[in-house]
Short mmCIF file of C-alpha atoms and ligand atoms in Angstrom, two decimals:
data_model
loop_
_atom_site.label_atom_id
_atom_site.label_comp_id
_atom_site.label_asym_id
_atom_site.label_seq_id
_atom_site.Cartn_x
_atom_site.Cartn_y
_atom_site.Cartn_z
CA MET A 1 -89.09 2.05 218.89
CA THR A 2 -86.34 1.83 216.33
CA ARG A 3 -86.37 -1.49 214.56
CA GLN A 4 -83.20 -3.11 213.32
CA LEU A 5 -83.15 -3.98 209.63
CA VAL A 6 -82.31 -7.67 209.14
CA LEU A 7 -81.82 -8.81 205.54
CA PHE A 8 -82.35 -12.29 204.10
CA CYS A 9 -81.05 -12.50 200.55
CA ASP A 10 -81.43 -15.36 198.10
CA PHE A 11 -78.40 -16.33 195.99
CA ASP A 12 -79.26 -18.00 192.64
CA GLY A 13 -81.07 -15.61 190.31
CA THR A 14 -80.89 -12.84 192.92
CA ILE A 15 -77.22 -12.24 193.80
CA THR A 16 -76.16 -14.08 190.65
CA GLU A 17 -77.92 -13.28 187.39
CA ASN A 18 -78.65 -16.93 186.58
CA ASP A 19 -79.44 -20.13 188.45
CA ASN A 20 -76.15 -21.93 189.10
CA ILE A 21 -77.61 -25.40 189.69
CA ILE A 22 -79.31 -25.26 186.28
CA ALA A 23 -76.06 -23.99 184.69
CA ILE A 24 -74.09 -26.87 186.29
CA MET A 25 -76.59 -29.50 185.15
CA LYS A 26 -76.75 -28.15 181.59
CA GLN A 27 -72.98 -28.25 181.35
CA PHE A 28 -72.12 -31.48 183.20
CA ALA A 29 -75.11 -33.77 183.82
CA PRO A 30 -76.50 -36.59 181.69
CA PRO A 31 -80.01 -35.89 180.27
CA GLU A 32 -81.84 -37.50 183.24
CA TRP A 33 -81.48 -34.26 185.20
CA GLU A 34 -84.23 -32.64 183.13
CA ALA A 35 -86.91 -35.07 184.33
CA LEU A 36 -85.86 -34.38 187.94
CA LYS A 37 -86.12 -30.63 187.35
CA ASP A 38 -89.60 -31.10 185.87
CA ASP A 39 -90.63 -33.27 188.85
CA ILE A 40 -89.53 -30.50 191.25
CA LEU A 41 -91.36 -27.79 189.30
CA ALA A 42 -94.53 -29.92 189.16
CA GLU A 43 -94.12 -30.60 192.93
CA ARG A 44 -94.08 -34.36 192.36
CA ILE A 45 -90.90 -34.50 194.46
CA SER A 46 -89.47 -32.10 197.05
CA VAL A 47 -86.67 -29.67 196.24
CA GLN A 48 -84.49 -31.62 198.68
CA GLU A 49 -85.08 -34.94 196.94
CA GLY A 50 -84.71 -33.51 193.44
CA VAL A 51 -81.53 -31.53 194.09
CA GLY A 52 -79.97 -34.48 195.92
CA LYS A 53 -80.74 -36.79 192.99
CA MET A 54 -79.49 -34.29 190.38
CA PHE A 55 -76.09 -33.98 192.03
CA SER A 56 -75.86 -37.75 192.47
CA LEU A 57 -75.69 -37.87 188.64
CA LEU A 58 -72.29 -36.13 188.79
CA PRO A 59 -68.96 -37.81 189.61
CA SER A 60 -67.19 -36.31 192.66
CA SER A 61 -64.08 -35.88 190.51
CA LEU A 62 -65.80 -33.01 188.65
CA LYS A 63 -65.67 -30.68 191.69
CA GLY A 64 -62.72 -28.54 190.51
CA GLU A 65 -64.04 -28.29 186.97
CA ILE A 66 -67.50 -27.20 188.16
CA VAL A 67 -66.05 -24.47 190.39
CA ASP A 68 -63.79 -23.23 187.56
CA PHE A 69 -66.74 -23.25 185.16
CA LEU A 70 -68.90 -21.10 187.47
CA ARG A 71 -66.04 -18.74 188.35
CA GLY A 72 -65.67 -18.17 184.61
CA THR A 73 -69.37 -17.81 183.73
CA ALA A 74 -71.49 -16.78 186.76
CA ARG A 75 -72.13 -13.04 187.01
CA LEU A 76 -73.00 -11.16 190.18
CA ARG A 77 -75.93 -8.76 189.77
CA GLU A 78 -75.01 -5.11 189.35
CA GLY A 79 -74.44 -3.30 192.62
CA PHE A 80 -74.11 -6.38 194.81
CA ARG A 81 -70.55 -5.65 195.96
CA GLU A 82 -71.48 -2.05 196.79
CA PHE A 83 -74.63 -3.23 198.56
CA ALA A 84 -72.70 -5.75 200.69
CA ALA A 85 -70.16 -3.04 201.63
CA TRP A 86 -72.99 -0.63 202.51
CA THR A 87 -74.66 -3.15 204.88
CA LYS A 88 -71.31 -3.57 206.67
CA GLU A 89 -70.81 0.18 207.04
CA GLN A 90 -74.34 0.53 208.39
CA GLY A 91 -74.06 -2.49 210.70
CA ILE A 92 -77.09 -4.14 209.04
CA PRO A 93 -77.07 -7.95 209.27
CA LEU A 94 -77.11 -9.46 205.77
CA TYR A 95 -77.75 -13.20 205.65
CA VAL A 96 -77.43 -15.10 202.39
CA VAL A 97 -80.04 -17.90 202.46
CA SER A 98 -79.55 -20.17 199.51
CA GLY A 99 -80.72 -23.45 198.08
CA GLY A 100 -77.32 -23.56 196.36
CA ILE A 101 -74.39 -25.69 197.49
CA ASP A 102 -71.42 -24.58 199.63
CA PHE A 103 -68.74 -25.64 197.13
CA PHE A 104 -69.88 -23.02 194.60
CA VAL A 105 -71.67 -20.45 196.79
CA TYR A 106 -68.62 -19.82 199.01
CA PRO A 107 -66.13 -19.27 196.15
CA LEU A 108 -68.51 -16.91 194.30
CA LEU A 109 -69.00 -14.79 197.47
CA ASP A 110 -65.39 -14.97 198.60
CA GLY A 111 -64.19 -11.62 199.95
CA ILE A 112 -67.73 -10.17 199.79
CA ILE A 113 -69.77 -12.05 202.43
CA GLU A 114 -68.33 -13.85 205.48
CA ARG A 115 -69.05 -17.56 205.59
CA GLU A 116 -70.84 -17.34 208.94
CA CYS A 117 -73.48 -15.19 207.21
CA ILE A 118 -74.04 -17.75 204.41
CA PHE A 119 -76.68 -20.45 204.94
CA CYS A 120 -76.76 -23.02 202.14
CA ASN A 121 -76.61 -26.75 201.52
CA GLY A 122 -73.42 -28.76 202.04
CA SER A 123 -71.56 -31.29 199.92
CA ASP A 124 -69.58 -34.49 200.33
CA PHE A 125 -67.12 -35.59 197.65
CA SER A 126 -65.83 -38.71 199.43
CA GLY A 127 -67.98 -41.12 197.38
CA ALA A 128 -68.04 -41.84 193.64
CA THR A 129 -70.75 -39.22 193.03
CA ILE A 130 -71.56 -35.89 194.68
CA ARG A 131 -73.66 -36.20 197.84
CA ILE A 132 -75.54 -33.12 199.08
CA THR A 133 -75.88 -32.59 202.84
CA TRP A 134 -78.59 -30.54 204.55
CA PRO A 135 -77.39 -28.53 207.55
CA TYR A 136 -80.45 -26.21 207.36
CA ALA A 137 -83.26 -28.69 206.66
CA CYS A 138 -86.87 -27.86 207.63
CA ASP A 139 -87.69 -27.43 211.32
CA GLY A 140 -90.82 -28.93 212.92
CA GLU A 141 -92.99 -26.15 211.49
CA CYS A 142 -92.21 -26.84 207.81
CA GLN A 143 -92.98 -30.06 205.96
CA ASN A 144 -91.99 -28.97 202.45
CA GLY A 145 -88.66 -30.77 202.13
CA CYS A 146 -86.99 -27.47 201.25
CA GLY A 147 -83.44 -28.77 201.55
CA CYS A 148 -82.24 -25.38 202.79
CA CYS A 149 -85.37 -24.19 204.62
CA LYS A 150 -85.68 -20.42 204.38
CA PRO A 151 -88.77 -20.15 206.63
CA SER A 152 -86.92 -22.15 209.32
CA LEU A 153 -83.87 -19.88 208.99
CA LEU A 154 -85.99 -16.75 209.35
CA ARG A 155 -87.53 -18.21 212.53
CA LYS A 156 -84.04 -18.95 213.84
CA LEU A 157 -82.32 -15.68 212.87
CA SER A 158 -85.16 -13.20 213.41
CA ARG A 159 -84.93 -10.63 216.20
CA PRO A 160 -87.69 -9.31 218.46
CA ASP A 161 -86.82 -5.73 217.39
CA GLY A 162 -86.11 -6.72 213.79
CA TYR A 163 -87.64 -5.40 210.58
CA HIS A 164 -87.10 -8.43 208.40
CA VAL A 165 -86.65 -7.93 204.67
CA VAL A 166 -86.50 -10.79 202.16
CA ILE A 167 -84.77 -10.24 198.81
CA GLY A 168 -85.45 -12.90 196.20
CA ASP A 169 -86.73 -14.00 192.82
CA SER A 170 -88.43 -17.38 192.75
CA ILE A 171 -90.88 -19.99 194.03
CA THR A 172 -88.41 -21.03 196.75
CA ASP A 173 -88.67 -17.52 198.27
CA VAL A 174 -92.47 -17.34 198.50
CA ALA A 175 -92.93 -19.04 201.90
CA VAL A 176 -90.26 -16.91 203.60
CA ALA A 177 -91.58 -13.76 201.89
CA LYS A 178 -94.93 -14.37 203.65
CA GLN A 179 -93.11 -14.24 207.01
CA ALA A 180 -91.17 -11.06 206.21
CA ASP A 181 -92.06 -7.45 207.09
CA TYR A 182 -91.11 -6.37 203.57
CA VAL A 183 -90.02 -8.01 200.33
CA LEU A 184 -87.76 -6.84 197.51
CA ALA A 185 -88.67 -8.99 194.56
CA ARG A 186 -88.00 -9.68 190.93
CA ASP A 187 -89.32 -12.15 188.37
CA PHE A 188 -91.72 -14.86 189.70
CA LEU A 189 -91.53 -13.63 193.31
CA LEU A 190 -92.61 -10.16 192.21
CA GLN A 191 -95.71 -11.59 190.55
CA LYS A 192 -96.47 -13.64 193.70
CA CYS A 193 -96.08 -10.61 195.99
CA GLN A 194 -98.57 -8.72 193.83
CA GLU A 195 -101.05 -11.63 193.86
CA LEU A 196 -100.73 -12.19 197.62
CA GLY A 197 -100.76 -8.49 198.49
CA LEU A 198 -97.47 -8.66 200.39
CA PRO A 199 -95.72 -5.36 201.14
CA HIS A 200 -93.03 -5.23 198.50
CA ALA A 201 -91.06 -3.29 195.92
CA PRO A 202 -89.50 -4.49 192.67
CA PHE A 203 -85.78 -4.34 191.98
CA ALA A 204 -83.50 -4.88 189.01
CA THR A 205 -80.09 -4.11 190.52
CA PHE A 206 -78.74 -3.92 194.07
CA PHE A 207 -78.53 -0.14 193.70
CA ASP A 208 -82.36 -0.30 193.61
CA VAL A 209 -82.30 -2.50 196.71
CA MET A 210 -80.18 0.08 198.56
CA ASP A 211 -82.50 2.92 197.53
CA HIS A 212 -85.56 1.05 198.83
CA LEU A 213 -83.89 0.10 202.10
CA GLN A 214 -82.80 3.68 202.74
CA GLN A 215 -86.47 4.69 202.45
CA VAL A 216 -87.57 1.82 204.68
CA GLU A 217 -85.08 2.96 207.33
CA VAL A 218 -86.68 6.40 207.39
CA ILE A 219 -90.18 4.94 207.76
CA VAL A 220 -89.10 2.49 210.48
MG1 LIG B 1 -83.33 -17.62 193.43
ZN1 LIG B 2 -88.91 -26.04 204.81
#
């Protein structure tokens, strides 16, 4: 049986070289954001709670400035545009699954990935401060308060004939990596894949990702 490659790709630190939420907070937030970040990393609060509270530190009026800032500073990882074009040519579904927020993820992927293939958190600027919304919160099988729940999205978007590949870099990709058939990993996720014995390969650029996937296709 031929299995269809289905790709689930993280955004911050994977498609972009750096984490955009951290970049936004460093640039715009009052110092309280650091304690929230530490609470998330120490698992004292969920990602959902921490990210929601961090953005509530920012006035809604900053929206345009934040987007301009990231458009000027965020860098897409080498080969990503070519990789996205290649998946289209090959008819391989490429889903971006991101704990980032729509108001900066969409502009940074504009013209590269269609919005219906992007799954991230939402935002509401109608109040005094930024309110994050959670269209892809955890399903009944996950109690982690992920915010954007990658394991839930894989359950929802997986196919019976699919060969599901997760591409990512951090702690927020570990749970979904365990559900995948194969993982392309860098940084912390790479270390975790080694520790857990998950089938994986390392990558540095999206040209590496393409090379690995072309080999996977042959094996599948
Ligand atoms: Mg990441
Ligand atoms: Zn979850």
